Amino acid sequence: MQTPNKKFYITTPIYYPSDKLHIGHTYCTVATDTMARYKRLCGYDVMFLTGTDEHGQKIEEKAKEAGITPKEFVDRIVTGEGGIHDLWKLMNISYDRFIRTTDDYHVKAIQNIFKAMYEKGDIYKGAYEGLYCTPCESFWTESQLKDDKCPDCGREVKPAKEEAYFFRLSKYADRVQTLLEDTDFLEPRSRVNEMVNNFIKPGLEDLCVSRTSFSWGVPVDFDEGHVVYVWVDALFNYTTALGFMNDRYDDMKDFWPADVHFVGKEIVRFHSIIWPAMLMSMEMPLPKKVFGHGWLLLDGGKMSKSKGNVVDPVILADRYGTDALRYFLLRDFPFGSDGSFANDLLINRINVDLANDLGNLVSRTTAMIEKYFDGTLPETQVADEIDTPLLDIVKALPAKYEASMESYAFQTALADTFAVISRANKYIDETAPWALAKDSANNARLACVMYNLLDTVRVCSILLSPFMPDSCEKIFEQIGADATVTAWDSAQSISLLPRTVSVKKGDAIFPRIDLEKELAELEAQAEAMKKAAMPAVEIEPYAEENVDFDTFCKSDFRVVKVKNCEKVKKSNKLLMFTLDDGTDTDRQILSGIAQFYEPEALIGKTLVAITNLPPRKMMGKESCGMLLSATRLEKGEEVLTLMMLDDSIPAGSKIV
Ligand code: MSP
């Protein structure tokens, strides 16, 4: 049913413009876009918000590294060539509004919001002492750490202390717990237990909501030197972009509360605990739902630029088309769970579903109509009972699809639609149009078969249009379906195409891909990208003097395992290693690499040492050998990486 004038407000997270976005970010935005398009199709007045989260220490540091201001830095990534705006254009993202947290109206609104919570007594001044993860901009308590590292990103945390403002999160703990447990505010349901058991039950501490250690943020306007914590700044974007506490927009009354926030699983904590608590403090209605989707993994891990394992959506969309990529993302992975990305999955999915099933159905049907009827079906058509199974599943499809879409089960909605497409291909085999065409007495029957196929394609393409908007438009054109039969209501009925419909066979909508060839090319491209991403190295001059082979052979290189590693007291440079060298006696080596490694991080590693150098005393301690490492100059500074070997190689193995 059309629902005229009903409003629907949906958001993506706002993205950090600290690096180019990868396919994981694209995944979430494509899902949001598909939902927004589906709701528009159903007749809703939709507000789809996305944007960028531009403040914080990480951006400040990256800009400094690049030698430009933070604003210049984010401008490059957001609006510069190949930036976020370009990516969303390429991916056909139909957002209605794009917020940047550096926009004036947002900054002012955040100051107003912060002050309002302060005046209410929900924000107060104190001092923060804790462990800080700079990339995640998060403070952690000792008990929250995982293996002494940030539980979100696995990186080192540093002790930090600062005078700061706090938000009385503890005051709202009970109300938030009830919200999570007694309503369907947060989905999938499995995420509720995680939030309640891991964060609320152990005791919600008040949240540190200002920083003084850097300045790239929204200034607290009543206390110089403090900037608002990025997550307070970021979360309220969902309301400031509608005009909350600012004059730029006036859409709060129409669109707040949001119908759904789509967010990745690692930021569910911010959206399902901190966000409702702050809204409660502001006495505002809560969003109707937060949906925490899973991650797209690569080689079993989360994609991240710093780990060098990202997939570039631009390359894939350029090679295979935006719609094919959009389809794959939502067809292959259940939205609420993690999924592993791989190029062969993508290509097979395109070949099987899009080129073979859908593409062939459209091209065979239109080709047959051109061949047998010069492109236009005759009025007289004869039905047969063999048509019933196909027509029945076409009729049943929209309700099933709608139920899946309403519960964000994109994968199921697509699987059901493609089951109908496969059924239509089977119907071609069952009815054997080429046999009917042999005798003109069968023309009316043949026309009916063709009509049923076209109308099936019409219904399926309406349902697929939120996923693959451009391709479905092309299909409509090829099957002669104009706007009067492609709206949402038209999907609910069969046989809406005019009986004497004319088709226009066009180019293949989803060309078949050569799997082997593409995989090889993609791999080569990924290698080249990895190489290009390597920092430029100043090569040290090679030695001019040769060393004779016998002298070289005298050097005794061995595999060693780090049993212990600690800083040498009173030395900034030296680390002292206790090594297993395969003998019964530990070997001690001192190495001037303290600026490159945290000693604990090296314990257990397998390294290479030259062991027959004469022992040497450093800071009163004996060093028996030297550890090998790769050294080079990057941007004029010396960088060093210890040579590490596969842990399966036993200590004492000789290296020749
Ligand atoms: N700026 C915050 C969000 C603030 S919202 C008020 C942020 N930004 S982000 O750029 O790091 O991530 C944005 C979204 O992309 C998150 O929902 C995150 O889960 C999602 N993804 C990033 N990598 C992803 C995958 N590999 N797979 C799926 N989604 C992932 O967090």
XYZ file of C-alpha atoms and ligand atoms in Angstrom, residues 13-16 22 24-25 27 53 231 234-235 237-238 263-264 266-267 271 293-296 302-303, ligand 1:
56
model
C 27.358 6.837 10.503
C 29.313 9.937 9.587
C 32.687 8.791 8.279
C 36.124 9.827 9.487
C 37.107 1.420 1.476
C 33.560 -1.684 4.279
C 32.375 1.925 4.474
C 28.822 -1.517 2.393
C 33.037 13.313 11.263
C 31.580 11.339 19.946
C 29.442 13.278 16.105
C 26.307 11.688 17.580
C 24.881 15.282 13.920
C 21.731 13.224 13.494
C 25.873 1.523 12.258
C 28.755 -0.945 12.230
C 32.018 -1.573 16.802
C 30.089 1.656 17.235
C 24.752 4.496 19.582
C 25.491 -4.512 11.031
C 28.518 -6.791 10.745
C 31.905 -6.156 9.203
C 33.228 -7.056 5.816
C 38.760 -6.089 9.709
C 39.871 -3.979 6.796
N 32.998 8.613 12.804
C 32.545 7.409 13.406
C 31.032 7.314 13.329
C 30.305 8.418 14.009
S 28.599 8.225 13.842
C 27.922 9.356 14.820
C 33.146 6.206 12.668
N 33.617 6.436 11.457
S 34.358 5.350 10.531
O 34.668 6.011 9.298
O 35.440 4.768 11.237
O 33.354 4.190 10.286
C 32.095 4.457 9.733
C 31.309 3.184 9.563
O 31.956 2.325 8.637
C 31.152 2.391 10.853
O 29.808 2.023 11.004
C 31.998 1.180 10.634
O 31.507 0.043 11.278
C 31.871 1.024 9.134
N 32.933 0.201 8.637
C 34.264 0.474 8.569
N 34.908 -0.641 8.146
C 34.029 -1.636 7.925
C 34.090 -2.920 7.398
N 35.221 -3.488 7.050
N 32.914 -3.578 7.231
C 31.710 -3.004 7.493
N 31.613 -1.807 7.986
C 32.749 -1.150 8.354
O 33.118 5.134 13.223
